[in-house]
Structures are given as structure tokens and as C-alpha cells.
């Protein structure tokens, strides 16, 4: 640690964010290192260190001979001011070296509102912002994460994107860079070669032309790059790399516990869910593999809590077998076990009673919509009866509070559907009275503004404008003025900006730059976000927010993101959009034949026969 940093740390909040030195961090002798990678998370240490994907890829890269991957997080405002005052460039935690001296700079991006932090971190690192300004092989900037499925709004600033899961593609990227560095390639040659790796998108090799109405007319390709780029997946999770040791944070983080990923993908087909479509197909780990990994992680980290994580944990077929192994182990070692992501239609009272012996946890369900009509529109596949049966089972087992998550602003939604959310919350309270004869059940209702995302059935949808979203929020707020019901909602303005960038094109790069120059940072944090700043930036760049957020797309409109593919069929998504309007359900993959999303066929993966219990 430099003397300058030692002097600065006592003057900022949470200095442990910036020191490194955590248990299980990886340090290497520079004499043995050929490629240095700065692995950046564009938010605070507390959020980034809670990200399981970052922990996995950190270990993947450091498992490579001659490669040293170090972590970098966005400094909070107080630290940024000190860095600017003292001329201190952004550094990596493990070595405390400036990341401008590294070979590669990698970002993982899971949220559009983090885009300004990417620019800010590059600037603080003294790395040129635009890809075109970085002319040499050193300091290559690449990115991955769910936001890579529409990379266009940040394409000007990233040299290339890696699509999909990183365990196999990341070592291929770094091995190629190692060769390029050894043979003294130019940046142009490296980008041409890396674009040949399946799953790699190099924005410089693609240009978009526009129609008079501002929509895209064509995507043009050069330098022999592929016309479309399809994501990479890990087919066998049992044999995939999974770290036995994970870095243990030195200060409290958002999810301060060990995380165990039980499977990837989702058998459901919720029409709003980008992760549900982009992470297909479903691939599971077997219970014996998971139990072994759980013991390794807990032994190496010292955590006293572990969470089973996935998009829908209660859909894991071997959940009973896994928890039958883990609950006695956790009990013997005084470890809490959390099983989130439970669905109301397969809630297991027996499982939760066992988990309760280890830790008294809260109970959360996500009906997403209040009326059955809207739950059918979004293909949630959950009925009011399912929810009431689940909370009844919970109340019989001793719970006296529940959290319910909903969305506001969904397609085909009416005021009656909004008020149905309040009715459902009140029915949950009354169910508690029916079961216990007591009043006082606490219900927390959380409602977020719906943001349409690429590669979902609602990618054609015109988002509600801010006035409509706010009116719906206050309509629900008034309806929930009931004792022991707490209502939480997010600022509608943030949802508008998120929607602009979620479905935006490359022209938004200048808006992003302008907003950042005006001071945009940490836009996912309500106390840092400024809607007026974004409106001013859009106006200065001659772009209309409603064109991106509040416009219904035509069936055959060319989307900015369609040359990068998570492999789900557009025809399938359009059928789902039509079925949403008709309030028709699509069964999940386990209950019948293939639903025709096209992912397994396009990726060359065997189509699982769920009726035989294969997943």
C-alpha cells in the first residue's frame, strides 16, 4: 500500500473497500506473470463482492498459468474526490498497482444504470474512454454479463464483448492475448483473431444504418466478422470449474454469506424475465456434487451461512436430497441455510420447517401481479389459490410476516389490476387470521416499475410513461393504507432511463458520455440519480427518450441487438407476445413437450425430456 493511500484511507467511508488483503485473495509473483487482468465491477465493493459470477471468473483466470487477475471496484464519491485531489489513479486490490499498467481490463455488467460507472472507472484509471482512442495492444477493454445482450449503447467504449457464460470462453480469450503479446500483434490483428472465437462480439466490425423514422434498417459487417454471434454456455455443470476457495470480504457486504449455485437456466417462461430466456437451457448439478462443493466453500471461508441460489431454487428436482444432506451438516457446524427463490405453487412446508431449525428467516413470494388476468399475461403460472396455500402452510409453521413482490406498468394492465395487488395483500393478512385467530400479520408489498428488456416476449412493448407509472404507484399506495401493511416502491424516473438503455442503439453512446460529463455516477442509487441530467443529455444529443422507452415496436422491426444472440427464437418470442395479449399460458418445459424456444437446437444441446425426470 502506498503512503498516499495510507493517508487517504482514514478520511473516507468504509476504508476496507479499498485495501484488499482479504482471506483467500490471490497474489502472484510478477516474475511468473505474462498477462495481468483487472477484473472490474462497476459498483461498490459491497455489491461486487456479493456477485457469485465475479468470484467464479476471478478463480477461473487465476487458475491459468502465467495469468494474474485482480479485482477493482468503483470508488465512492468521497474516495473519488481524494483520488482526484492527490492524482491517484484507480488501482487493483491485490497489488495496489494502477490498472492503466495492466494488459486487459474486464468489466462484468448486469445493470444498465451502471454504465456511467464504467466511464468513470476508466477515467479514474487514466485509460482513454473510447475504444478508438486506445490504439495499442495494452489496455484492451472487454466486457460480459447480461447487459452484453444489448451492447450497443456502450459499444463505443468497449473493445469486445464475451456473450454468455465465462468459464470456458474467458481462458480462450486470455490465451489468445498471451500469444498476441508474445508475438507483438497490433490491436487490429488481435481484435480480428478474437472475433473468431465463438461468442465474441467486436463492435468496431459492425455498423448500423437507419431509416428516416430512426429505426434501424441494417447491420453491416466487415473484417470477416460473423453476421451473428451466439452466446456460450457450459453444458456439464458437474464437471465445470467451480472454486473451492472464494475471497472472504474484509467488511460487511450486501450478501455476506457463501453462495452455492444449484442450477442454471429456468424451466418457466415468465414473459418479462430476461434472465429466464437468456440463461436457457436448464442445466443442473447433482446433489452429491453440490454437497461436496458446499463443504469446500464453508470450510475454506468460515462463513456461518450458505444460500442455495438459482433463478427458481424450488424447481431443482434434487432439492430434497440436497437439503437432507446439508441440514444435518449445517446443524452440526452451526451454519444457517437459506433457500430463496421459492415459488408459491411448489412451496414445501416440510423443507422450510427443517430450514427453520437452522435459522429463522423471512418469507418472500413474488406473485408479480395482483390479478389472475395479469399473472396469465406474464405467464407466471401461479394462482391465488397457490399463494394462499403457501402462506397458510407458512402461518401454520409459525411465520407471522411475509414479503410480496410485484411489478407495475406491465402490458395490458388496468387500474383494476393495480388494485388487485392491494386486495391480494389484504387476503394474505386475513389468511393469517383464519389460521391463527390472531391479527397482526405483517405484509410488505414491494412494487417496481416494469422495464421491457431485449430477448423477452415484451421487447415490443411501449413502456408506461412516467406520469402513468406514478399515478399507478399512488393508486396502490392509497389502497394499501392498512395497518401492518408496508408499501415500498422505486422511483419511476429510474425505470424510464433503464428502459432507454435496455433497448437502445449505438447513438446513445454520446448521451451516456454527456451525462457522465455532467456528473452522472452510481445511477442505480436513488441519492445519486438525476432524471433532469439525463433529459438534458438526451436533448443536447438530439435524441428523444420516448422513441426508446415509450414506443411500441412493429413485429418486423430490426432491433439494435439482434446480431448478438442468446439463441432464443424471435418467432417464439413473438408468439409469446401474442399469447400474452390473449392471456394464454405456455407450459413449462417439464410438463409436456418442447415449447419451441429454439435454444437447445441452436446451441446443439440435447433436448431434455423432463417427463423422464432428467432435469
Coordinates of C-alpha atoms in Angstrom, one line a residue:
X1 CA 0.0 0.0 0.0
X2 CA 1.3 3.4 -1.0
X3 CA 2.0 6.1 1.6
X4 CA -0.5 8.3 -0.2
X5 CA -3.3 5.7 0.2
X6 CA -2.5 5.2 3.8
X7 CA -3.0 8.9 4.4
X8 CA -6.3 9.0 2.5
X9 CA -8.0 5.9 4.0
X10 CA -8.8 7.4 7.4
X11 CA -10.6 10.2 5.7
X12 CA -13.2 8.2 3.7
X13 CA -16.2 6.0 4.5
X14 CA -15.6 2.3 4.8
X15 CA -11.8 2.2 4.0
X16 CA -11.8 -1.6 3.9
X17 CA -13.4 -1.2 0.4
X18 CA -10.0 -0.1 -0.9
X19 CA -7.3 -2.1 0.9
X20 CA -7.5 -5.7 -0.3
X21 CA -5.7 -8.2 1.8
X22 CA -8.7 -10.4 2.3
X23 CA -8.6 -14.1 3.3
X24 CA -8.3 -16.3 0.1
X25 CA -7.3 -13.4 -2.2
X26 CA -4.8 -14.5 -4.8
X27 CA -1.4 -12.9 -5.1
X28 CA 1.3 -13.9 -7.6
X29 CA 4.9 -13.2 -8.3
X30 CA 5.1 -10.8 -11.2
X31 CA 8.2 -12.6 -12.5
X32 CA 5.9 -15.5 -13.2
X33 CA 3.1 -13.4 -14.8
X34 CA 2.7 -12.9 -18.5
X35 CA -0.8 -11.4 -18.6
X36 CA -2.4 -9.1 -16.0
X37 CA -6.2 -8.7 -15.9
X38 CA -8.0 -6.0 -14.0
X39 CA -11.4 -7.5 -13.3
X40 CA -13.8 -4.6 -12.7
X41 CA -17.2 -4.4 -11.1
X42 CA -18.9 -1.0 -11.9
X43 CA -20.4 -0.5 -8.4
X44 CA -19.2 -0.6 -4.8
X45 CA -17.2 -3.3 -3.1
X46 CA -20.2 -4.4 -1.1
X47 CA -22.2 -5.1 -4.2
X48 CA -19.4 -6.6 -6.3
X49 CA -18.2 -8.9 -3.7
X50 CA -21.7 -10.4 -3.4
X51 CA -21.6 -11.3 -7.1
X52 CA -21.1 -15.1 -7.5
X53 CA -20.1 -14.8 -11.1
X54 CA -17.3 -12.5 -10.3
X55 CA -16.0 -14.9 -7.7
X56 CA -16.1 -17.8 -10.2
X57 CA -14.3 -15.9 -13.0
X58 CA -11.7 -14.5 -10.7
X59 CA -10.7 -18.1 -9.8
X60 CA -11.0 -19.2 -13.4
X61 CA -8.5 -16.7 -14.6
X62 CA -6.1 -17.1 -11.7
X63 CA -6.2 -20.8 -12.3
X64 CA -4.4 -20.2 -15.6
X65 CA -0.6 -20.4 -15.7
X66 CA 1.1 -17.0 -16.1
X67 CA -2.2 -15.0 -15.6
X68 CA -2.9 -12.8 -12.6
X69 CA -6.5 -11.5 -12.3
X70 CA -7.0 -8.7 -9.7
X71 CA -10.3 -7.1 -8.5
X72 CA -11.3 -3.5 -9.0
X73 CA -14.5 -1.8 -7.7
X74 CA -16.0 1.7 -8.3
X75 CA -14.8 4.1 -5.6
X76 CA -17.5 6.0 -3.7
X77 CA -17.7 9.8 -4.1
X78 CA -15.5 10.6 -1.1
X79 CA -12.7 8.4 -2.3
X80 CA -13.0 9.7 -5.9
X81 CA -12.5 13.3 -4.7
X82 CA -9.4 12.3 -2.7
X83 CA -8.0 10.4 -5.7
X84 CA -8.5 13.5 -8.0
X85 CA -7.0 15.8 -5.4
X86 CA -3.9 13.7 -5.0
X87 CA -3.6 12.5 -8.6
X88 CA -4.0 8.9 -7.5
X89 CA -5.1 6.6 -10.4
X90 CA -7.6 3.7 -9.9
X91 CA -5.8 0.6 -8.6
X92 CA -6.4 -3.1 -8.2
X93 CA -6.9 -4.5 -4.7
X94 CA -4.4 -7.4 -4.7
X95 CA -1.2 -5.5 -5.8
X96 CA -2.4 -1.8 -5.3
X97 CA -0.9 -1.2 -8.8
X98 CA -2.6 1.2 -11.2
X99 CA -4.8 -0.7 -13.6
X100 CA -3.6 1.5 -16.5
X101 CA -0.5 -0.7 -16.4
X102 CA -2.4 -3.9 -16.9
X103 CA -2.7 -5.8 -20.1
X104 CA -6.5 -6.3 -20.1
X105 CA -9.4 -4.6 -18.3
X106 CA -12.6 -6.7 -17.9
X107 CA -16.0 -5.5 -16.8
X108 CA -18.9 -7.6 -15.7
X109 CA -22.2 -5.7 -16.4
X110 CA -25.5 -6.8 -15.0
X111 CA -27.4 -3.4 -14.8
X112 CA -27.8 -0.6 -17.4
X113 CA -27.7 2.0 -14.7
X114 CA -24.0 1.1 -14.0
X115 CA -22.9 2.3 -17.4
X116 CA -21.7 5.7 -16.2
X117 CA -19.6 4.0 -13.6
X118 CA -17.7 2.2 -16.4
X119 CA -16.8 5.5 -17.9
X120 CA -15.9 6.9 -14.6
X121 CA -13.6 4.0 -13.7
X122 CA -11.8 4.2 -17.0
X123 CA -11.3 7.9 -16.5
X124 CA -10.1 7.5 -12.9
X125 CA -7.7 4.8 -14.2
X126 CA -6.3 7.3 -16.8
X127 CA -7.4 5.0 -19.6
X128 CA -8.9 6.6 -22.7
X129 CA -12.6 6.2 -22.8
X130 CA -13.4 5.3 -26.4
X131 CA -12.1 2.1 -28.0
X132 CA -10.9 4.1 -31.0
X133 CA -8.6 6.2 -28.7
X134 CA -6.9 3.0 -27.3
X135 CA -4.6 2.2 -30.2
X136 CA -2.2 -0.3 -28.7
X137 CA -2.5 -3.9 -27.6
X138 CA -2.0 -2.9 -23.9
X139 CA -5.1 -1.9 -22.1
X140 CA -7.7 -3.9 -24.1
X141 CA -11.1 -3.4 -22.5
X142 CA -13.7 -6.2 -22.7
X143 CA -17.0 -6.9 -21.0
X144 CA -19.6 -9.6 -20.3
X145 CA -22.7 -10.1 -18.3
X146 CA -26.4 -9.9 -19.1
X147 CA -26.2 -6.4 -20.5
X148 CA -24.0 -7.8 -23.3
X149 CA -27.2 -9.0 -24.9
X150 CA -27.7 -5.4 -26.0
X151 CA -24.2 -4.0 -26.1
X152 CA -24.9 -1.1 -28.5
X153 CA -25.3 1.8 -26.0
X154 CA -21.8 1.2 -24.7
X155 CA -20.2 -0.2 -27.8
X156 CA -18.1 2.9 -28.4
X157 CA -16.2 2.3 -25.1
X158 CA -15.7 -1.5 -25.1
X159 CA -13.2 -3.2 -27.4
X160 CA -15.1 -6.5 -27.4
X161 CA -17.9 -8.4 -25.6
X162 CA -18.0 -12.0 -24.4
X163 CA -21.5 -13.4 -24.6
X164 CA -22.9 -16.0 -22.2
X165 CA -21.1 -18.0 -19.5
X166 CA -17.5 -17.3 -19.0
X167 CA -15.8 -20.4 -17.6
X168 CA -14.7 -21.7 -21.0
X169 CA -14.6 -18.6 -23.2
X170 CA -12.5 -16.5 -20.8
X171 CA -9.5 -18.8 -20.8
X172 CA -9.6 -18.8 -24.6
X173 CA -9.6 -15.0 -24.7
X174 CA -6.7 -14.7 -22.4
X175 CA -4.7 -17.5 -24.1
X176 CA -5.1 -15.7 -27.4
X177 CA -4.0 -12.4 -25.8
X178 CA -1.0 -14.2 -24.3
X179 CA 0.0 -15.3 -27.8
X180 CA -0.7 -11.8 -29.3
X181 CA 1.6 -10.2 -26.7
X182 CA 4.3 -12.7 -27.2
X183 CA 4.2 -12.2 -31.0
X184 CA 3.7 -8.4 -30.8
X185 CA 0.4 -8.2 -32.7
X186 CA -1.3 -5.0 -33.4
X187 CA -4.6 -4.3 -31.7
X188 CA -6.4 -4.6 -35.0
X189 CA -5.0 -8.1 -35.6
X190 CA -5.9 -9.2 -32.1
X191 CA -9.5 -8.0 -32.5
X192 CA -9.8 -9.8 -35.8
X193 CA -8.5 -13.0 -34.2
X194 CA -10.6 -12.8 -31.1
X195 CA -13.7 -12.2 -33.2
X196 CA -13.2 -15.8 -34.5
X197 CA -13.7 -17.2 -31.0
X198 CA -17.4 -18.3 -30.9
X199 CA -19.3 -15.9 -28.6
X200 CA -17.1 -12.8 -29.1
X201 CA -18.6 -9.5 -30.5
X202 CA -16.2 -6.8 -31.7
X203 CA -18.3 -3.6 -32.1
X204 CA -15.7 -1.9 -34.4
X205 CA -16.5 -4.5 -37.1
X206 CA -20.2 -3.7 -37.2
X207 CA -22.1 -0.5 -38.2
X208 CA -25.8 0.3 -38.3
X209 CA -27.7 2.2 -40.8
X210 CA -31.0 3.9 -40.0
X211 CA -34.4 4.6 -41.6
X212 CA -35.9 8.0 -41.8
X213 CA -38.0 7.3 -38.7
X214 CA -34.9 6.5 -36.7
X215 CA -35.3 2.7 -36.6
X216 CA -32.5 0.5 -37.9
X217 CA -32.5 -0.5 -41.5
X218 CA -29.5 -2.9 -41.5
X219 CA -26.4 -4.0 -39.5
X220 CA -23.3 -4.1 -41.7
X221 CA -20.4 -6.4 -41.0
X222 CA -16.7 -6.0 -42.0
X223 CA -13.3 -7.6 -41.4
X224 CA -14.7 -11.1 -41.8
X225 CA -16.6 -11.0 -38.6
X226 CA -19.6 -13.3 -38.2
X227 CA -23.0 -12.0 -39.1
X228 CA -24.5 -13.1 -35.8
X229 CA -22.8 -14.0 -32.6
X230 CA -24.3 -16.7 -30.3
X231 CA -23.7 -17.0 -26.6
X232 CA -21.5 -19.6 -25.0
X233 CA -22.7 -22.0 -22.3
X234 CA -21.2 -24.6 -20.0
X235 CA -23.1 -27.9 -20.8
X236 CA -22.0 -30.0 -17.9
X237 CA -22.0 -28.1 -14.6
X238 CA -20.9 -31.2 -12.6
X239 CA -17.5 -31.0 -14.3
X240 CA -17.3 -27.3 -14.8
X241 CA -14.7 -25.3 -12.9
X242 CA -16.0 -24.2 -9.5
X243 CA -13.7 -22.6 -7.0
X244 CA -13.1 -24.4 -3.8
X245 CA -12.0 -21.2 -2.2
X246 CA -13.6 -17.8 -2.5
X247 CA -12.4 -14.5 -1.4
X248 CA -13.8 -13.6 2.0
X249 CA -14.7 -9.9 2.3
X250 CA -13.0 -7.9 4.9
X251 CA -16.0 -5.7 5.6
X252 CA -19.8 -6.3 5.6
X253 CA -21.3 -6.8 2.1
X254 CA -24.8 -6.9 0.7
X255 CA -25.0 -10.7 0.7
X256 CA -22.5 -11.7 3.4
X257 CA -22.6 -15.4 3.1
X258 CA -21.4 -18.3 1.0
X259 CA -23.4 -18.9 -2.2
X260 CA -23.9 -22.3 -3.9
X261 CA -25.3 -22.3 -7.4
X262 CA -27.6 -25.3 -7.8
X263 CA -28.5 -25.0 -11.5
X264 CA -28.6 -22.6 -14.4
X265 CA -31.4 -21.5 -16.6
X266 CA -35.1 -21.7 -15.9
X267 CA -37.9 -24.1 -17.0
X268 CA -40.5 -21.4 -16.6
X269 CA -41.3 -18.9 -19.3
X270 CA -42.2 -15.7 -17.5
X271 CA -42.6 -13.3 -20.4
X272 CA -41.0 -10.3 -18.6
X273 CA -37.9 -12.1 -17.5
X274 CA -34.7 -11.5 -19.5
X275 CA -32.6 -13.9 -17.3
X276 CA -35.2 -16.6 -17.8
X277 CA -34.8 -16.5 -21.6
X278 CA -31.2 -15.6 -21.9
X279 CA -29.9 -18.2 -19.5
X280 CA -31.6 -21.1 -21.2
X281 CA -31.2 -24.1 -21.3
X282 CA -31.6 -25.6 -17.8
X283 CA -28.6 -27.4 -16.6
X284 CA -28.3 -28.8 -13.1
X285 CA -25.6 -30.0 -10.7
X286 CA -26.2 -33.3 -9.0
X287 CA -26.9 -33.2 -5.3
X288 CA -23.7 -35.1 -4.3
X289 CA -21.6 -32.6 -6.3
X290 CA -23.3 -29.7 -4.6
X291 CA -22.9 -31.1 -1.2
X292 CA -19.2 -31.6 -1.7
X293 CA -18.8 -28.0 -3.1
X294 CA -20.8 -26.6 -0.1
X295 CA -18.5 -28.3 2.4
X296 CA -15.4 -27.0 0.5
X297 CA -16.7 -23.4 0.4
X298 CA -17.8 -23.4 4.0
X299 CA -14.5 -24.9 5.2
X300 CA -12.3 -22.5 3.2
X301 CA -14.3 -19.4 4.0
X302 CA -15.5 -19.7 7.6
X303 CA -18.9 -18.4 6.6
X304 CA -21.7 -19.2 9.0
X305 CA -24.4 -19.0 6.4
X306 CA -24.9 -20.5 2.9
X307 CA -27.5 -19.8 0.3
X308 CA -28.8 -22.1 -2.4
X309 CA -29.1 -19.8 -5.4
X310 CA -30.7 -20.1 -8.9
X311 CA -33.4 -18.4 -10.8
X312 CA -36.0 -20.7 -9.2
X313 CA -34.5 -22.9 -6.5
X314 CA -37.7 -24.8 -5.6
X315 CA -37.7 -26.1 -9.2
X316 CA -34.5 -28.0 -8.5
X317 CA -35.5 -31.7 -8.7
X318 CA -32.9 -32.9 -6.2
X319 CA -33.6 -30.2 -3.6
X320 CA -34.9 -32.7 -1.0
X321 CA -31.8 -34.9 -1.5
X322 CA -29.5 -32.0 -1.2
X323 CA -31.1 -30.4 1.8
X324 CA -31.4 -33.8 3.5
X325 CA -27.6 -33.9 3.4
X326 CA -26.9 -30.2 4.1
X327 CA -29.3 -29.6 7.0
X328 CA -27.6 -32.1 9.4
X329 CA -24.2 -30.9 8.3
X330 CA -25.1 -27.2 8.8
X331 CA -26.8 -28.0 12.2
X332 CA -23.6 -29.8 13.4
X333 CA -21.4 -26.9 12.4
X334 CA -23.8 -24.1 13.5
X335 CA -24.3 -22.8 9.9
X336 CA -27.5 -21.2 8.6
X337 CA -29.0 -22.4 5.4
X338 CA -31.1 -20.1 3.2
X339 CA -33.3 -21.3 0.4
X340 CA -34.6 -18.3 -1.5
X341 CA -36.3 -18.1 -4.9
X342 CA -39.2 -20.3 -3.8
X343 CA -42.4 -20.4 -5.8
X344 CA -45.9 -20.3 -4.3
X345 CA -47.0 -23.3 -6.5
X346 CA -44.4 -25.7 -5.1
X347 CA -43.7 -24.3 -1.7
X348 CA -42.5 -27.0 0.6
X349 CA -43.7 -26.7 4.2
X350 CA -41.6 -29.7 5.2
X351 CA -38.4 -28.2 3.8
X352 CA -39.0 -24.8 5.3
X353 CA -39.7 -26.3 8.7
X354 CA -36.3 -28.1 8.5
X355 CA -34.6 -24.9 7.4
X356 CA -36.2 -23.0 10.3
X357 CA -34.3 -25.2 12.8
X358 CA -31.1 -23.6 11.5
X359 CA -32.2 -20.0 11.0
X360 CA -35.5 -18.1 11.5
X361 CA -35.7 -16.4 8.1
X362 CA -38.2 -14.2 6.4
X363 CA -40.6 -15.5 3.9
X364 CA -40.8 -14.0 0.4
X365 CA -43.0 -14.7 -2.6
X366 CA -43.1 -13.0 -6.0
X367 CA -46.7 -13.2 -7.5
X368 CA -45.5 -10.3 -9.8
X369 CA -49.1 -9.3 -10.5
X370 CA -52.3 -9.0 -8.4
X371 CA -54.9 -10.3 -10.7
X372 CA -55.1 -13.7 -12.3
X373 CA -55.6 -12.0 -15.7
X374 CA -52.2 -10.3 -15.3
X375 CA -50.5 -13.4 -14.0
X376 CA -51.7 -15.1 -17.1
X377 CA -50.5 -12.2 -19.3
X378 CA -46.9 -12.6 -17.9
X379 CA -47.2 -16.4 -17.9
X380 CA -46.3 -16.6 -14.2
X381 CA -48.2 -19.9 -13.8
X382 CA -49.2 -19.1 -10.2
X383 CA -52.8 -18.8 -9.0
X384 CA -54.2 -17.0 -5.9
X385 CA -55.0 -20.5 -4.5
X386 CA -51.3 -21.4 -4.8
X387 CA -50.3 -18.3 -2.9
X388 CA -53.0 -18.8 -0.2
X389 CA -52.0 -22.4 0.3
X390 CA -48.3 -21.4 0.6
X391 CA -48.9 -18.7 3.1
X392 CA -51.3 -20.9 5.1
X393 CA -48.7 -23.6 5.3
X394 CA -46.2 -21.0 6.5
X395 CA -48.5 -19.5 9.1
X396 CA -49.2 -23.0 10.5
X397 CA -45.5 -23.4 10.9
X398 CA -45.1 -20.2 12.9
X399 CA -44.4 -17.4 10.4
X400 CA -46.2 -14.2 11.0
X401 CA -44.8 -12.0 8.3
X402 CA -44.4 -12.2 4.5
X403 CA -43.0 -10.1 1.7
X404 CA -44.7 -9.9 -1.7
X405 CA -43.0 -8.7 -4.9
X406 CA -45.0 -7.1 -7.8
X407 CA -44.4 -5.1 -10.9
X408 CA -46.4 -2.0 -12.0
X409 CA -46.7 -1.0 -15.7
X410 CA -47.0 -4.4 -17.3
X411 CA -48.5 -4.8 -20.7
X412 CA -52.4 -4.8 -20.9
X413 CA -52.6 -3.7 -17.2
X414 CA -55.6 -1.7 -16.0
X415 CA -56.3 0.2 -12.7
X416 CA -58.3 -2.8 -11.6
X417 CA -55.2 -5.0 -11.9
X418 CA -53.3 -2.5 -9.8
X419 CA -55.9 -2.5 -7.1
X420 CA -55.9 -6.3 -7.2
X421 CA -52.4 -6.1 -5.6
X422 CA -53.8 -4.4 -2.6
X423 CA -56.6 -7.0 -2.4
X424 CA -54.2 -9.8 -2.5
X425 CA -52.1 -8.4 0.3
X426 CA -55.2 -8.0 2.4
X427 CA -56.2 -11.6 1.7
X428 CA -52.8 -12.7 2.9
X429 CA -53.4 -10.9 6.2
X430 CA -56.9 -12.4 6.5
X431 CA -55.5 -15.9 5.9
X432 CA -53.2 -15.4 8.9
X433 CA -56.3 -14.5 11.0
X434 CA -58.1 -17.6 9.7
X435 CA -55.2 -19.9 10.6
X436 CA -54.2 -18.4 14.0
X437 CA -57.3 -16.5 15.2
X438 CA -54.9 -13.5 15.7
X439 CA -54.4 -10.3 13.9
X440 CA -51.1 -8.5 13.4
X441 CA -49.6 -10.4 10.4
X442 CA -47.1 -8.1 8.8
X443 CA -47.1 -7.9 5.0
X444 CA -44.6 -5.9 3.0
X445 CA -45.6 -5.1 -0.6
X446 CA -42.8 -4.1 -2.9
X447 CA -43.7 -2.9 -6.4
X448 CA -41.1 -1.9 -9.1
X449 CA -41.8 -0.2 -12.4
X450 CA -41.7 -2.7 -15.2
X451 CA -38.8 -2.3 -17.7
X452 CA -39.1 -4.1 -21.0
X453 CA -35.9 -5.9 -21.9
X454 CA -34.4 -7.4 -25.1
X455 CA -35.0 -11.1 -25.8
X456 CA -38.2 -11.2 -23.8
X457 CA -41.8 -11.5 -25.1
X458 CA -42.3 -7.9 -24.0
X459 CA -39.4 -6.4 -26.1
X460 CA -42.0 -4.9 -28.4
X461 CA -43.9 -3.2 -25.6
X462 CA -44.2 0.6 -25.1
X463 CA -43.3 1.3 -21.5
X464 CA -45.7 3.3 -19.4
X465 CA -44.7 7.0 -19.3
X466 CA -43.6 8.5 -16.0
X467 CA -46.9 10.1 -15.3
X468 CA -48.8 6.8 -15.8
X469 CA -46.3 4.9 -13.6
X470 CA -46.5 7.5 -10.9
X471 CA -50.3 7.5 -11.0
X472 CA -50.4 3.8 -10.6
X473 CA -47.9 3.9 -7.7
X474 CA -50.1 6.4 -5.8
X475 CA -53.2 4.5 -6.6
X476 CA -51.7 1.4 -5.0
X477 CA -50.3 3.4 -2.1
X478 CA -53.7 4.8 -1.2
X479 CA -55.2 1.3 -1.4
X480 CA -52.6 -0.1 0.9
X481 CA -53.1 2.3 3.8
X482 CA -53.9 -0.6 6.1
X483 CA -52.4 -1.4 9.5
X484 CA -49.4 -3.8 9.3
X485 CA -49.0 -3.4 5.5
X486 CA -45.9 -1.7 4.4
X487 CA -45.6 -0.5 0.8
X488 CA -42.3 0.0 -0.9
X489 CA -41.8 1.3 -4.5
X490 CA -38.9 2.6 -6.6
X491 CA -38.6 5.9 -8.4
X492 CA -40.4 5.7 -11.8
X493 CA -37.8 8.0 -13.3
X494 CA -35.0 5.4 -12.9
X495 CA -37.2 2.9 -14.7
X496 CA -37.5 5.2 -17.7
X497 CA -33.8 5.7 -18.1
X498 CA -33.2 2.0 -17.6
X499 CA -35.6 1.2 -20.4
X500 CA -34.0 3.7 -22.7
X501 CA -30.6 2.0 -22.4
X502 CA -32.0 -1.6 -22.2
X503 CA -33.4 -1.3 -25.8
X504 CA -31.2 1.5 -27.1
X505 CA -28.8 1.7 -30.1
X506 CA -25.3 2.9 -30.6
X507 CA -26.4 6.6 -30.8
X508 CA -27.0 6.5 -27.1
X509 CA -23.2 6.4 -26.5
X510 CA -23.0 10.1 -26.9
X511 CA -25.9 10.5 -24.4
X512 CA -24.0 8.3 -21.9
X513 CA -20.8 10.3 -22.3
X514 CA -22.7 13.7 -22.0
X515 CA -24.5 12.6 -18.8
X516 CA -21.2 11.3 -17.3
X517 CA -19.5 14.6 -18.1
X518 CA -22.4 16.3 -16.3
X519 CA -21.7 14.3 -13.2
X520 CA -23.7 11.1 -13.6
X521 CA -22.4 8.4 -11.3
X522 CA -24.0 5.5 -9.4
X523 CA -27.3 6.0 -11.2
X524 CA -28.7 2.9 -9.6
X525 CA -28.5 4.7 -6.2
X526 CA -31.5 7.0 -5.6
X527 CA -29.5 9.6 -3.8
X528 CA -27.1 9.9 -6.8
X529 CA -29.6 9.7 -9.7
X530 CA -30.7 12.8 -11.5
X531 CA -33.5 12.5 -14.1
X532 CA -33.1 16.1 -15.2
X533 CA -29.5 15.4 -16.0
X534 CA -30.5 12.5 -18.3
X535 CA -33.2 14.6 -20.0
X536 CA -30.7 17.4 -20.7
X537 CA -28.2 15.0 -22.1
X538 CA -30.8 13.4 -24.4
X539 CA -31.9 16.8 -25.6
X540 CA -28.3 18.0 -26.2
X541 CA -27.6 14.9 -28.3
X542 CA -30.8 15.4 -30.3
X543 CA -32.5 12.1 -29.2
X544 CA -36.0 11.5 -27.9
X545 CA -36.5 9.4 -24.8
X546 CA -39.9 8.3 -25.9
X547 CA -38.5 6.9 -29.1
X548 CA -36.6 4.4 -27.0
X549 CA -38.9 3.8 -24.0
X550 CA -42.5 4.7 -24.9
X551 CA -42.8 3.4 -28.4
X552 CA -44.5 0.1 -29.5
X553 CA -42.2 -1.8 -31.8
X554 CA -43.5 -3.3 -35.0
X555 CA -43.5 -7.1 -35.5
X556 CA -40.7 -7.0 -38.1
X557 CA -38.7 -4.0 -36.8
X558 CA -34.9 -4.6 -36.8
X559 CA -33.7 -4.4 -33.3
X560 CA -30.2 -3.0 -32.4
X561 CA -29.2 -6.1 -30.5
X562 CA -30.2 -8.9 -32.9
X563 CA -26.8 -9.7 -34.2
X564 CA -25.8 -10.9 -30.6
X565 CA -27.9 -13.9 -29.7
X566 CA -28.8 -15.8 -26.5
X567 CA -30.2 -18.3 -29.0
X568 CA -33.9 -17.9 -28.2
X569 CA -36.0 -17.7 -31.3
X570 CA -37.6 -14.3 -32.3
X571 CA -40.6 -16.2 -33.7
X572 CA -41.1 -17.9 -30.3
X573 CA -41.0 -14.6 -28.5
X574 CA -43.5 -13.0 -30.9
X575 CA -45.8 -16.0 -30.3
X576 CA -45.4 -15.4 -26.6
X577 CA -46.3 -11.7 -27.1
X578 CA -49.5 -12.7 -28.9
X579 CA -50.3 -15.2 -26.2
X580 CA -49.8 -12.5 -23.6
X581 CA -52.4 -10.3 -25.3
X582 CA -54.8 -13.3 -25.4
X583 CA -54.0 -14.2 -21.8
X584 CA -52.9 -17.7 -22.8
X585 CA -50.4 -19.7 -20.8
X586 CA -47.4 -21.6 -22.1
X587 CA -46.5 -24.7 -20.1
X588 CA -43.0 -25.0 -18.6
X589 CA -40.6 -27.5 -20.2
X590 CA -41.1 -30.2 -17.6
X591 CA -44.8 -30.7 -18.1
X592 CA -45.1 -31.6 -21.8
X593 CA -43.1 -31.5 -25.0
X594 CA -40.6 -28.8 -26.0
X595 CA -42.1 -25.3 -26.1
X596 CA -40.1 -24.4 -29.2
X597 CA -38.0 -21.6 -27.9
X598 CA -35.2 -22.9 -30.1
X599 CA -32.3 -22.6 -27.6
X600 CA -31.4 -26.3 -27.4
X601 CA -31.5 -26.7 -31.2
X602 CA -29.4 -23.6 -31.9
X603 CA -26.8 -24.4 -29.3
X604 CA -26.6 -28.1 -30.3
X605 CA -27.6 -29.2 -26.8
X606 CA -29.6 -32.4 -26.3
X607 CA -33.3 -31.5 -25.7
X608 CA -34.0 -32.8 -22.2
X609 CA -37.1 -35.0 -21.7
X610 CA -38.4 -33.6 -18.4
X611 CA -41.1 -36.2 -18.3
X612 CA -38.5 -38.8 -17.7
X613 CA -37.1 -36.7 -14.8
X614 CA -33.8 -35.9 -16.5
X615 CA -33.6 -32.3 -15.1

